Coordinates of C-alpha atoms in Angstrom, one line a residue:
Chain J
M1 CA -21.2 1.5 44.6
Q2 CA -20.9 5.2 45.5
H3 CA -22.5 7.7 43.3
S4 CA -20.9 10.9 42.5
R5 CA -22.2 14.1 40.6
D6 CA -19.4 13.8 38.2
V7 CA -19.8 10.3 36.4
R8 CA -16.1 10.6 34.9
T9 CA -14.6 10.6 38.5
A10 CA -16.6 7.7 39.9
M11 CA -15.8 5.4 36.8
A12 CA -12.5 3.9 36.2
Q13 CA -11.0 4.4 32.5
I14 CA -12.2 1.1 31.4
E15 CA -15.2 -0.7 33.1
L16 CA -16.5 -4.1 31.6
D17 CA -19.8 -5.1 33.3
G18 CA -21.0 -8.6 32.7
I19 CA -19.4 -9.2 29.2
N20 CA -20.6 -12.2 27.3
R21 CA -19.1 -13.4 23.9
L22 CA -20.3 -16.4 21.9
F23 CA -18.6 -17.8 18.9
R24 CA -20.7 -20.2 16.9
L25 CA -18.4 -22.8 15.2
G26 CA -21.0 -24.9 13.1
D27 CA -23.1 -26.8 15.6
S28 CA -21.1 -26.1 18.7
E29 CA -21.1 -22.8 20.7
V30 CA -17.8 -21.4 22.2
H31 CA -18.4 -19.2 25.2
A32 CA -15.3 -17.2 24.6
L33 CA -16.1 -14.8 27.5
R34 CA -18.5 -15.5 30.1
D35 CA -19.8 -12.8 32.7
V36 CA -16.4 -10.9 32.5
S37 CA -16.4 -7.8 34.7
L38 CA -13.4 -5.6 35.0
R39 CA -12.3 -2.1 36.1
I40 CA -8.9 -0.8 34.8
E41 CA -7.9 2.6 36.2
A42 CA -6.1 5.2 34.0
G43 CA -2.2 4.7 33.8
D44 CA -2.5 1.1 35.0
Y45 CA -0.2 -1.5 33.5
V46 CA -2.0 -4.9 33.2
S47 CA -0.7 -8.1 31.8
V48 CA -3.4 -10.8 30.6
M49 CA -2.1 -14.5 30.8
G50 CA -3.6 -17.8 30.4
P51 CA -3.6 -21.0 28.0
S52 CA -4.5 -20.7 24.4
G53 CA -8.1 -20.4 23.9
S54 CA -8.8 -19.0 27.3
G55 CA -10.0 -15.7 25.7
K56 CA -7.4 -13.4 26.1
S57 CA -7.4 -12.0 22.7
T58 CA -11.1 -11.9 22.6
L59 CA -10.8 -9.8 25.7
L60 CA -8.2 -7.7 24.0
N61 CA -10.5 -7.4 20.8
L62 CA -13.2 -6.0 22.8
L63 CA -11.4 -3.6 24.8
G64 CA -10.1 -2.3 21.4
L65 CA -13.6 -2.0 20.1
L66 CA -12.8 -4.4 17.3
D67 CA -15.5 -7.0 18.5
R68 CA -18.9 -6.6 19.8
P69 CA -20.1 -8.4 23.3
D70 CA -22.9 -10.4 22.9
G71 CA -24.1 -9.2 26.4
G72 CA -23.0 -6.6 29.0
N73 CA -21.9 -3.3 29.0
Y74 CA -18.3 -1.5 28.0
H75 CA -17.9 1.7 29.3
L76 CA -14.7 3.7 28.1
E77 CA -14.0 7.0 29.9
G78 CA -17.4 7.0 31.3
R79 CA -19.1 6.6 27.8
D80 CA -21.0 3.4 27.0
V81 CA -19.1 2.2 23.9
T82 CA -21.1 -1.0 23.2
T83 CA -24.0 0.9 21.6
L84 CA -21.9 3.0 19.2
S85 CA -22.2 2.5 15.3
A86 CA -19.2 1.0 13.5
D87 CA -18.1 4.4 12.5
E88 CA -18.4 5.8 15.8
Q89 CA -16.2 3.0 17.4
A90 CA -13.6 3.8 14.5
A91 CA -13.4 7.3 15.6
V92 CA -12.9 6.3 19.1
R93 CA -10.1 3.7 18.2
S94 CA -8.4 6.5 16.1
A95 CA -8.5 8.8 19.0
R96 CA -8.0 6.9 22.2
I97 CA -6.9 3.4 21.6
G98 CA -3.5 2.2 20.1
F99 CA -2.8 -1.3 19.0
V100 CA 0.6 -3.3 19.0
F101 CA 0.2 -6.7 17.4
Q102 CA 2.7 -9.8 17.6
S103 CA 2.9 -9.8 13.7
F104 CA 3.7 -5.9 13.6
H105 CA 0.9 -5.4 10.9
L106 CA 3.1 -3.0 8.7
V107 CA 2.0 -2.2 5.4
P108 CA 4.9 -3.6 3.4
R109 CA 4.7 -1.2 0.5
L110 CA 4.8 2.0 2.9
T111 CA 7.9 3.3 4.2
A112 CA 8.8 3.3 8.1
A113 CA 7.4 7.1 8.3
E114 CA 4.5 6.3 6.1
N115 CA 3.3 3.3 8.5
I116 CA 3.7 5.6 11.4
G117 CA 1.9 8.3 9.8
L118 CA -0.9 6.1 8.6
P119 CA -3.5 6.8 11.8
L120 CA -2.9 10.6 11.2
M121 CA -3.8 10.2 7.5
L122 CA -6.8 8.2 8.4
A123 CA -7.9 10.9 11.1
G124 CA -7.3 13.6 8.1
L125 CA -4.6 15.7 9.7
A126 CA -3.0 18.3 7.5
A127 CA 0.4 17.3 5.9
T128 CA 2.4 19.8 7.5
E129 CA 1.3 18.8 11.1
R130 CA 1.7 15.1 10.1
S131 CA 5.3 15.4 9.0
A132 CA 6.2 17.2 12.4
R133 CA 4.5 14.6 14.4
I134 CA 6.0 11.9 12.4
A135 CA 9.6 13.4 12.7
Q136 CA 9.1 13.4 16.5
A137 CA 8.1 9.9 16.5
L138 CA 11.0 8.8 14.4
R139 CA 13.4 10.7 16.9
D140 CA 11.7 9.1 20.0
F141 CA 12.1 5.6 18.9
G142 CA 15.3 6.0 17.7
L143 CA 14.2 5.4 13.8
E144 CA 15.5 8.7 12.3
G145 CA 17.9 6.6 9.7
R146 CA 15.3 4.4 9.0
A147 CA 12.4 6.6 7.8
H148 CA 12.6 5.9 4.2
H149 CA 13.0 2.1 4.7
R150 CA 10.1 -0.5 4.0
P151 CA 9.4 -2.8 6.6
E152 CA 11.2 -5.8 4.5
E153 CA 14.3 -3.7 5.0
L154 CA 14.0 -3.4 8.8
S155 CA 14.9 -5.7 11.8
G156 CA 12.3 -7.3 13.9
G157 CA 12.9 -4.8 16.8
Q158 CA 13.0 -1.8 14.4
R159 CA 9.6 -2.9 12.9
Q160 CA 7.9 -3.4 16.3
R161 CA 9.3 0.1 17.1
V162 CA 7.6 1.5 14.0
A163 CA 4.5 -0.6 14.9
I164 CA 4.8 1.0 18.4
A165 CA 5.3 4.7 17.2
R166 CA 2.3 4.2 14.8
A167 CA 0.2 3.0 17.9
T168 CA 1.2 6.3 19.9
I169 CA 1.4 8.9 17.2
M170 CA -2.3 9.9 18.1
R171 CA -1.4 10.2 21.7
P172 CA -4.0 7.5 22.7
A173 CA -4.9 6.9 26.3
V174 CA -4.9 3.1 26.2
L175 CA -2.3 1.0 24.6
L176 CA -3.3 -2.6 23.8
A177 CA -0.7 -4.9 22.9
D178 CA -0.9 -8.7 21.7
E179 CA 2.1 -10.7 22.4
P180 CA 4.2 -7.6 21.4
T181 CA 7.6 -9.6 21.9
G182 CA 6.1 -12.9 20.5
N183 CA 8.1 -12.6 17.2
L184 CA 11.4 -11.1 18.8
D185 CA 14.5 -12.6 20.2
R186 CA 15.2 -12.1 24.1
S187 CA 17.2 -8.9 23.8
T188 CA 15.2 -7.0 21.2
G189 CA 12.1 -8.3 23.2
H190 CA 13.4 -6.4 26.4
E191 CA 13.9 -3.3 24.2
V192 CA 10.3 -3.4 23.1
T193 CA 9.2 -4.2 26.7
A194 CA 11.2 -1.1 27.9
L195 CA 9.8 0.9 25.5
L196 CA 6.0 0.1 26.1
E197 CA 6.8 0.5 30.0
A198 CA 8.0 3.8 29.3
L199 CA 5.0 5.0 27.7
N200 CA 3.0 3.5 30.7
T201 CA 5.1 5.3 33.0
A202 CA 4.3 8.7 31.0
G203 CA 0.5 7.7 31.8
T204 CA -0.9 5.6 29.1
T205 CA -2.7 2.9 30.2
L206 CA -1.2 -0.6 29.0
V207 CA -2.7 -4.0 28.4
V208 CA -0.6 -6.7 27.5
V209 CA -1.8 -10.1 26.4
T210 CA 1.3 -12.5 26.7
H211 CA 2.1 -16.3 26.9
D212 CA 5.5 -15.1 28.4
P213 CA 5.6 -15.2 32.3
A214 CA 8.9 -13.1 32.3
M215 CA 6.9 -10.4 30.5
G216 CA 3.7 -10.9 32.4
E217 CA 5.1 -10.6 35.7
R218 CA 6.7 -7.3 34.8
A219 CA 3.1 -5.7 35.1
H220 CA 1.4 -3.9 38.1
R221 CA -1.5 -6.0 37.8
W222 CA -1.9 -9.5 36.6
L223 CA -5.1 -11.2 35.1
R224 CA -5.2 -14.9 34.7
M225 CA -7.7 -16.1 32.4
E226 CA -9.2 -19.8 32.0
D227 CA -12.5 -20.8 29.9
G228 CA -13.2 -17.4 29.2
A229 CA -13.6 -16.1 32.7
I230 CA -10.9 -14.3 34.7
A231 CA -9.5 -16.8 37.1
Q232 CA -7.0 -14.8 39.1
D233 CA -6.6 -10.9 39.5
L234 CA -3.7 -10.0 41.5
R235 CA -1.6 -6.5 42.2
R236 CA 2.0 -6.8 42.2
H237 CA 2.0 -6.0 46.2
E238 CA -0.6 -8.7 46.6
L239 CA 1.8 -11.2 45.2
P240 CA 2.8 -14.2 47.1
A241 CA 6.5 -14.3 47.8
Chain F
M1 CA -9.1 10.8 5.0
S2 CA -8.7 13.6 2.6
P3 CA -9.2 13.0 -1.1
T4 CA -5.6 13.8 -1.7
D5 CA -4.4 11.3 0.8
T6 CA -7.0 8.6 -0.6
L7 CA -5.5 9.3 -4.0
R8 CA -2.0 8.9 -3.0
F9 CA -2.6 5.7 -0.8
A10 CA -4.7 4.2 -3.8
T11 CA -1.8 4.9 -6.1
R12 CA 0.8 3.2 -4.1
A13 CA -1.6 0.2 -3.6
A14 CA -1.7 0.1 -7.5
T15 CA 2.0 0.5 -8.0
A16 CA 2.8 -2.1 -5.5
Y17 CA 2.0 -4.6 -7.7
P18 CA 3.3 -3.6 -11.2
L19 CA 2.5 -6.8 -13.0
R20 CA -1.0 -6.9 -11.8
T21 CA -1.6 -3.3 -12.7
A22 CA 0.2 -3.6 -15.9
L23 CA -2.1 -6.7 -17.1
M24 CA -5.2 -4.7 -16.0
T25 CA -4.4 -1.7 -17.6
L26 CA -3.5 -3.7 -20.9
A27 CA -7.0 -5.5 -20.7
M28 CA -8.7 -2.3 -20.4
S29 CA -6.5 -0.5 -23.2
I30 CA -7.1 -3.2 -25.5
G31 CA -10.9 -2.5 -25.1
V32 CA -10.6 1.3 -25.5
A33 CA -8.1 0.9 -28.4
A34 CA -10.6 -1.6 -30.2
V35 CA -13.5 1.0 -29.9
V36 CA -11.0 3.6 -31.2
V37 CA -9.3 1.8 -34.1
L38 CA -12.7 0.1 -35.2
T39 CA -14.6 3.5 -35.2
A40 CA -11.8 5.1 -37.1
L41 CA -12.2 2.5 -39.8
G42 CA -15.8 2.6 -39.9
D43 CA -16.1 6.4 -39.9
G44 CA -13.1 6.3 -42.2
A45 CA -15.0 4.2 -44.8
R46 CA -18.2 6.5 -44.3
R47 CA -16.1 9.6 -44.9
Y48 CA -14.3 8.2 -47.9
V49 CA -17.6 7.0 -49.7
V50 CA -19.2 10.5 -48.9
G51 CA -16.1 11.9 -50.2
E52 CA -16.4 9.8 -53.5
F53 CA -19.8 10.7 -54.0
A54 CA -18.9 14.4 -53.4
A55 CA -16.2 14.0 -56.0
L56 CA -18.9 13.0 -58.7
G57 CA -20.5 16.2 -58.3
A58 CA -23.1 17.2 -55.7
Q59 CA -25.2 18.8 -58.4
L60 CA -26.0 15.4 -59.8
L61 CA -29.5 13.9 -60.5
I62 CA -30.0 10.4 -61.9
V63 CA -33.0 9.2 -63.7
L64 CA -33.9 5.5 -63.8
P65 CA -36.4 3.9 -65.7
G66 CA -39.3 2.5 -63.7
R67 CA -41.1 3.7 -60.6
T68 CA -40.2 2.1 -57.4
E69 CA -42.5 4.3 -55.2
T70 CA -46.3 3.7 -54.9
G71 CA -48.2 6.4 -56.2
G72 CA -52.0 7.1 -56.4
V73 CA -54.3 6.1 -59.2
N74 CA -53.7 8.7 -62.4
P75 CA -54.9 8.0 -66.0
G76 CA -51.7 6.6 -66.9
S77 CA -52.1 3.6 -64.5
F78 CA -55.1 2.4 -66.6
V79 CA -53.3 2.7 -70.0
T80 CA -50.1 0.6 -69.1
S81 CA -48.5 -1.1 -66.4
T82 CA -45.0 -1.7 -67.5
P83 CA -42.6 1.4 -67.7
R84 CA -41.8 2.7 -70.9
E85 CA -38.0 2.8 -71.7
L86 CA -35.9 5.9 -71.1
T87 CA -34.6 7.0 -74.5
N88 CA -32.3 9.3 -76.2
A89 CA -35.0 11.7 -77.1
D90 CA -35.6 11.9 -73.3
A91 CA -32.3 12.6 -72.8
A92 CA -32.2 15.3 -75.4
A93 CA -35.1 16.8 -73.9
L94 CA -33.5 17.1 -70.6
L95 CA -30.5 19.0 -71.9
R96 CA -32.8 21.6 -72.9
L97 CA -34.2 22.4 -69.4
P98 CA -33.0 25.7 -68.1
L99 CA -31.5 24.5 -65.0
V100 CA -29.7 21.6 -66.6
Q101 CA -25.8 22.0 -67.5
R102 CA -24.8 18.5 -68.6
V103 CA -26.7 15.1 -69.6
A104 CA -25.0 11.7 -70.1
P105 CA -27.3 8.9 -71.1
I106 CA -25.8 5.6 -70.1
T107 CA -26.3 2.1 -71.8
V108 CA -24.2 -0.8 -70.4
G109 CA -23.7 -4.2 -71.8
N110 CA -21.2 -7.1 -71.9
T111 CA -19.4 -8.1 -75.0
E112 CA -16.1 -9.2 -76.5
V113 CA -13.4 -6.8 -77.5
A114 CA -10.9 -7.9 -80.1
A115 CA -7.8 -6.1 -81.4
A116 CA -4.3 -7.4 -82.8
G117 CA -5.3 -11.0 -82.7
R118 CA -6.4 -10.5 -78.6
L119 CA -9.6 -11.0 -77.5
R120 CA -11.6 -10.4 -74.1
E121 CA -14.6 -9.9 -72.4
V122 CA -15.4 -6.4 -71.5
M123 CA -18.0 -4.1 -70.1
V124 CA -19.2 -1.6 -72.6
V125 CA -20.6 1.8 -71.6
G126 CA -22.4 3.8 -74.2
T127 CA -22.6 7.4 -73.3
S128 CA -21.7 11.0 -74.4
T129 CA -19.1 13.8 -74.3
D130 CA -20.7 15.0 -70.6
F131 CA -19.8 11.7 -69.0
L132 CA -16.2 12.6 -68.9
E133 CA -17.0 15.7 -66.7
L134 CA -19.6 14.3 -64.7
R135 CA -17.5 11.3 -63.7
G136 CA -14.6 13.4 -62.9
M137 CA -12.3 11.4 -65.3
R138 CA -9.2 12.2 -67.1
M139 CA -7.9 11.5 -70.4
A140 CA -4.3 9.9 -71.0
H141 CA -4.2 10.4 -74.8
G142 CA -6.3 11.5 -77.5
S143 CA -9.9 12.6 -77.1
F144 CA -13.2 11.8 -75.3
L145 CA -16.4 11.0 -77.6
P146 CA -17.1 14.0 -79.2
R147 CA -20.2 16.3 -78.9
E148 CA -22.8 14.9 -81.2
D149 CA -26.6 14.0 -81.6
F150 CA -27.4 11.2 -79.0
E151 CA -28.8 9.2 -81.9
R152 CA -25.8 9.4 -84.0
A153 CA -23.7 6.0 -83.9
S154 CA -20.4 7.1 -84.6
A155 CA -17.8 4.0 -84.8
L156 CA -15.6 5.5 -82.0
A157 CA -14.2 4.2 -78.9
V158 CA -12.2 5.2 -75.7
L159 CA -10.6 2.6 -73.8
G160 CA -9.8 2.2 -70.1
D161 CA -6.1 1.8 -69.0
A162 CA -6.2 -1.8 -68.3
I163 CA -8.0 -2.7 -71.5
R164 CA -5.7 -0.3 -73.5
A165 CA -2.7 -2.4 -71.9
E166 CA -4.0 -5.6 -72.4
L167 CA -4.7 -5.0 -76.1
F168 CA -2.0 -3.0 -77.2
G169 CA 0.8 -3.3 -74.4
H170 CA 3.2 -0.3 -75.0
E171 CA 2.2 0.6 -78.7
P172 CA 0.0 3.7 -79.1
A173 CA -3.8 2.8 -79.1
V174 CA -4.9 5.8 -80.6
G175 CA -6.2 5.6 -84.2
R176 CA -6.1 1.7 -84.1
M177 CA -9.1 -0.1 -84.9
I178 CA -10.8 -2.5 -82.8
R179 CA -13.7 -4.9 -82.8
V180 CA -16.4 -4.8 -80.3
G181 CA -19.0 -7.3 -80.5
D182 CA -19.5 -7.2 -84.1
T183 CA -18.8 -3.7 -84.8
R184 CA -15.4 -2.2 -85.8
L185 CA -14.4 1.0 -83.9
R186 CA -11.6 3.3 -84.1
V187 CA -10.1 4.2 -81.0
I188 CA -9.9 7.8 -80.3
G189 CA -8.4 8.3 -77.0
T190 CA -7.6 6.4 -73.7
L191 CA -8.4 7.2 -70.0
A192 CA -5.9 8.0 -67.5
P193 CA -5.4 5.1 -64.9
G194 CA -6.9 4.7 -61.6
G195 CA -10.2 6.2 -62.2
Q196 CA -12.5 5.1 -59.4
G197 CA -16.2 5.9 -59.1
L198 CA -18.8 3.8 -57.0
G199 CA -16.5 0.9 -56.5
M200 CA -16.2 0.6 -60.2
T201 CA -12.6 1.1 -62.0
T202 CA -12.8 2.8 -65.2
D203 CA -9.7 0.9 -66.2
E204 CA -11.8 -2.0 -67.4
L205 CA -14.5 0.1 -69.4
V206 CA -14.8 0.5 -73.2
L207 CA -16.6 3.9 -73.7
V208 CA -18.6 4.2 -77.1
P209 CA -21.3 6.7 -78.2
V210 CA -24.9 5.7 -76.9
A211 CA -26.3 5.2 -80.1
T212 CA -23.5 2.8 -81.0
A213 CA -24.1 0.8 -77.8
Q214 CA -27.8 0.5 -78.5
A215 CA -27.0 -0.8 -81.8
M216 CA -24.6 -3.2 -80.4
F217 CA -26.9 -4.7 -77.6
N218 CA -29.9 -4.2 -80.0
T219 CA -32.0 -1.9 -77.6
N220 CA -33.6 1.7 -77.6
G221 CA -33.6 2.0 -73.9
L222 CA -31.0 3.7 -71.4
F223 CA -29.7 2.3 -68.2
R224 CA -29.8 5.7 -66.8
I225 CA -29.3 9.3 -67.4
L226 CA -27.1 11.3 -65.5
V227 CA -27.9 14.9 -65.2
E228 CA -26.0 18.0 -63.7
T229 CA -27.6 21.1 -62.9
T230 CA -26.3 24.6 -63.0
R231 CA -26.0 25.2 -59.2
R232 CA -26.2 22.9 -56.3
D233 CA -29.1 25.0 -54.7
A234 CA -31.0 24.4 -57.8
L235 CA -31.3 20.8 -57.4
P236 CA -35.1 20.5 -56.0
A237 CA -36.2 22.8 -58.7
A238 CA -34.4 21.1 -61.1
Q239 CA -35.8 17.6 -60.1
R240 CA -39.4 19.2 -60.3
Q241 CA -38.6 20.4 -64.0
L242 CA -37.3 17.1 -64.7
E243 CA -40.2 15.2 -63.5
E244 CA -42.8 17.4 -65.1
L245 CA -41.0 17.2 -68.4
L246 CA -40.8 13.4 -68.4
R247 CA -44.3 13.4 -67.3
A248 CA -45.3 15.4 -70.0
R249 CA -43.3 13.1 -72.5
R250 CA -44.9 9.9 -71.4
D251 CA -48.7 10.8 -71.4
G252 CA -48.9 12.0 -68.0
E253 CA -47.8 9.0 -66.1
L254 CA -44.3 9.4 -64.5
D255 CA -43.0 6.0 -64.8
V256 CA -39.3 7.1 -64.2
T257 CA -37.5 7.7 -60.8
V258 CA -35.4 10.7 -60.3
I259 CA -33.0 10.4 -57.2
T260 CA -30.6 13.2 -56.2
Q261 CA -27.0 12.5 -55.3
D262 CA -28.1 13.6 -51.8
A263 CA -30.2 10.8 -51.4
V264 CA -28.0 8.1 -52.5
L265 CA -25.2 9.8 -50.3
G266 CA -27.8 10.0 -47.3
T267 CA -28.5 6.3 -47.6
F268 CA -24.6 5.4 -47.8
D269 CA -24.0 7.6 -45.1
R270 CA -26.8 5.9 -42.8
I271 CA -25.8 2.5 -43.7
L272 CA -21.9 3.1 -42.7
G273 CA -23.0 5.1 -39.6
A274 CA -24.8 2.2 -38.5
L275 CA -21.9 -0.3 -39.3
T276 CA -19.7 2.0 -37.1
L277 CA -22.1 2.2 -34.4
G278 CA -22.4 -1.6 -34.6
V279 CA -18.7 -2.1 -34.7
A280 CA -18.4 0.4 -31.7
G281 CA -20.9 -2.0 -29.8
I282 CA -19.0 -5.1 -30.5
A283 CA -15.7 -3.4 -29.5
A284 CA -17.5 -2.2 -26.4
I285 CA -18.3 -5.8 -25.2
S286 CA -14.4 -6.2 -24.6
L287 CA -14.9 -2.8 -22.3
A288 CA -17.5 -4.6 -20.3
V289 CA -15.0 -7.8 -20.1
A290 CA -12.3 -5.5 -18.8
G291 CA -14.8 -3.8 -16.4
I292 CA -15.4 -7.6 -15.1
L293 CA -11.8 -8.1 -14.9
V294 CA -11.4 -4.9 -12.7
M295 CA -13.7 -6.4 -10.4
N296 CA -11.9 -9.6 -10.3
V297 CA -8.6 -8.0 -9.8
M298 CA -10.1 -5.8 -7.2
L299 CA -11.7 -8.7 -5.4
V300 CA -8.2 -10.6 -5.4
A301 CA -6.8 -7.3 -4.0
V302 CA -9.4 -7.3 -1.0
T303 CA -8.4 -11.0 -0.4
Q304 CA -4.9 -10.4 -0.4
R305 CA -4.9 -7.5 1.6
T306 CA -7.3 -8.4 4.2
A307 CA -4.9 -8.1 7.1
E308 CA -4.1 -4.8 5.9
I309 CA -7.8 -3.6 5.8
G310 CA -8.2 -5.0 9.3
L311 CA -5.0 -3.0 10.2
L312 CA -6.5 0.1 8.8
K313 CA -10.1 -0.6 10.6
A314 CA -7.9 -1.0 14.1
L315 CA -6.3 2.4 13.4
G316 CA -9.5 4.1 13.2
A317 CA -10.3 4.0 9.6
S318 CA -14.1 4.5 8.8
T319 CA -15.9 2.4 6.3
A320 CA -16.0 5.3 4.1
S321 CA -12.5 5.5 3.9
I322 CA -11.9 1.9 3.0
R323 CA -14.4 2.1 0.4
A324 CA -13.3 5.2 -1.0
A325 CA -9.6 3.8 -1.0
F326 CA -10.6 0.7 -3.0
L327 CA -13.0 2.4 -5.3
T328 CA -10.1 4.9 -6.3
E329 CA -7.7 2.1 -6.8
A330 CA -10.1 0.6 -9.4
A331 CA -11.0 4.0 -10.7
L332 CA -7.1 4.5 -11.4
L333 CA -6.6 1.3 -13.0
S334 CA -9.7 2.1 -15.3
V335 CA -8.2 5.5 -15.9
A336 CA -4.8 4.1 -16.8
G337 CA -6.4 1.5 -19.0
A338 CA -8.5 4.3 -20.9
L339 CA -5.6 6.6 -21.5
T340 CA -3.1 3.9 -22.5
G341 CA -6.1 2.4 -24.8
F342 CA -6.9 5.9 -26.1
A343 CA -3.1 6.3 -27.1
L344 CA -3.0 3.0 -28.7
G345 CA -6.0 3.4 -30.4
H346 CA -4.7 6.7 -32.0
L347 CA -1.6 4.9 -32.7
G348 CA -3.6 2.3 -34.7
A349 CA -5.6 4.7 -36.6
W350 CA -2.5 6.6 -37.6
G351 CA -1.1 3.0 -38.6
V352 CA -4.4 2.6 -40.8
R353 CA -4.1 6.1 -42.3
L354 CA -0.5 5.2 -43.3
T355 CA -1.3 1.8 -44.9
W356 CA -4.5 2.9 -46.7
P357 CA -4.1 6.9 -47.4
V358 CA -7.4 7.1 -49.1
L359 CA -9.1 6.2 -46.0
P360 CA -9.6 9.1 -43.6
A361 CA -9.4 6.8 -40.5
W362 CA -10.0 9.4 -37.7
P363 CA -12.0 8.1 -34.6
P364 CA -15.2 10.0 -34.5
D365 CA -15.4 12.4 -31.3
W366 CA -18.4 10.3 -30.0
A367 CA -16.9 7.1 -30.1
V368 CA -13.7 8.3 -28.3
I369 CA -16.0 10.1 -25.6
A370 CA -18.0 6.9 -25.2
A371 CA -15.2 4.5 -25.1
L372 CA -13.6 6.6 -22.2
G373 CA -16.8 7.0 -20.5
T374 CA -17.4 3.2 -20.7
A375 CA -14.1 2.2 -19.3
L376 CA -14.1 4.6 -16.6
G377 CA -17.9 3.7 -15.7
T378 CA -17.4 0.0 -16.0
G379 CA -14.3 0.1 -13.9
I380 CA -15.8 2.3 -11.1
A381 CA -19.1 0.3 -11.3
F382 CA -17.4 -3.0 -10.9
G383 CA -15.0 -1.6 -8.5
V384 CA -18.2 -0.9 -6.2
L385 CA -18.5 -4.4 -5.1
P386 CA -15.1 -5.1 -4.0
A387 CA -15.0 -2.1 -2.2
R388 CA -18.0 -2.6 -0.1
R389 CA -16.8 -5.9 0.6
A390 CA -13.5 -4.5 2.0
A391 CA -15.5 -2.1 3.8
A392 CA -17.7 -4.7 5.4
L393 CA -14.9 -6.9 6.7
D394 CA -14.9 -7.7 10.3
P395 CA -11.6 -6.3 11.8
V396 CA -10.8 -9.1 14.3
Q397 CA -11.1 -11.8 11.4
A398 CA -9.3 -9.4 9.0
L399 CA -6.5 -9.0 11.4
A400 CA -6.1 -12.9 12.0
R401 CA -5.5 -13.4 8.4
R402 CA -1.8 -13.4 7.2

């Protein structure tokens, strides 16, 4: 390992070092993650695949600072985030991380525009600044006509577009997607995938957890998880033909 | 999250479940309305009684035979232990005091009254001319008892309105003869209906000169003597004069009690004030119940919206923001309930005033403030636990909930 005066340049955007995560279910212990070490460079496009219960979601939750490891270190952009308090982690999530969920997780009583603006509101941005950014996001994601519709009045694809707009409105460095096309039909799934890839092209690091091999294979880097460990880590160009 | 945003977010959350919010508001408003209406009733009753006393004249002193308070040992204590009766001579002596304006000796008894072949049981009050003014009564026909010596047993009577109607119906009563007990009396006047005083209606009374009543009931004593002073501020001085005179008239022993209208008034004021407070306390229990209901509703809301709380956390909401959002929602429910209850309570008090116009049923300010304060207080206090629970949720587990 090379040491540099500038730690930031020496470290990858995401660095996991010997991460362990244990769940206790009654008497038995489940080792959801065992000794996971992983470096993800800024702007990378990573897919995480593997059977159910292999630790994919746990890994994503840890990357998103929603969960804490029982052991190991996590450096995000050179900063050790494992030791931060809950509110400090919330601030990091707010500024640096965007989430896209399989079930969209839109607030049913809020309109599309309000759902998109939720992170801005939580971050305490001024109302004028907020409405400008929401209007821009609605244009970017082709939702202008749907701004005042509630989630129940939107199609699945529109809902996920709202969710992605919400995930990116704070301009995060990392976008974490958990089965983003899992609840969508094929063609809408393609649209959403294209949207996420466009964001990645623009510089956002993209980590996608998926069961869908077609989606997983589009990534530049493939992680395959088994029993809480990374079983396979391939680059696109390393792919066996 | 700015306070305005928190408020807007909580408002949206509250209005998103209209039935839940409406029922919660109703529960809280019933509590507040109960406090407002019941204290309005209690305080109305208090004001009514105080008003009634004031109508009797605030310059009133009442002399009762016997001494209720314990005093020191004085020469009189060794002479006699049974109180002497109040007599007409005492009443006449009181009238000569400079600060005294009116005196009405009173003897009361029950007997039969008969006229025109009809007979009924009646309460007879023996008194004097000044009784009419002292009690603020009005005449319907004829005249009241004439001004004469207290010892003179004139065969005259004044009838209450109900007695008049029962004995004579529509025929004129003035000038007719009636038999009261064994005495034949001439009716010289009838009272106007609806006279009230101390919960006793004057409609059912027969008024006769005091000496006539004493002869009728074979007694020399008086039930009490009503004394009106010349001025209201002369009351304490008049009371001293009265006590001195009566002490002198009974060998240095003051075996009578002189009470002021104020003392009676004060007692009633205190009793009814305590009653109002008690009623308010009982009504406040329903507010506490409503507070627990707020807690229950908010706990259910936290469970219902677990996924949403998880999402907010994923989007970077601090624990303080989530706590504030849920606490604000609880406060909003309480405020809505309190305001609705306040309006309902005033509507109820208005209904009471409409039904019983004599009752000034206005809720006292302290009760309104206490009710609103308790409503908000319990709502927010019971909102703390659910809000803390929401803020403490684990985001991963919360997000996994549907």
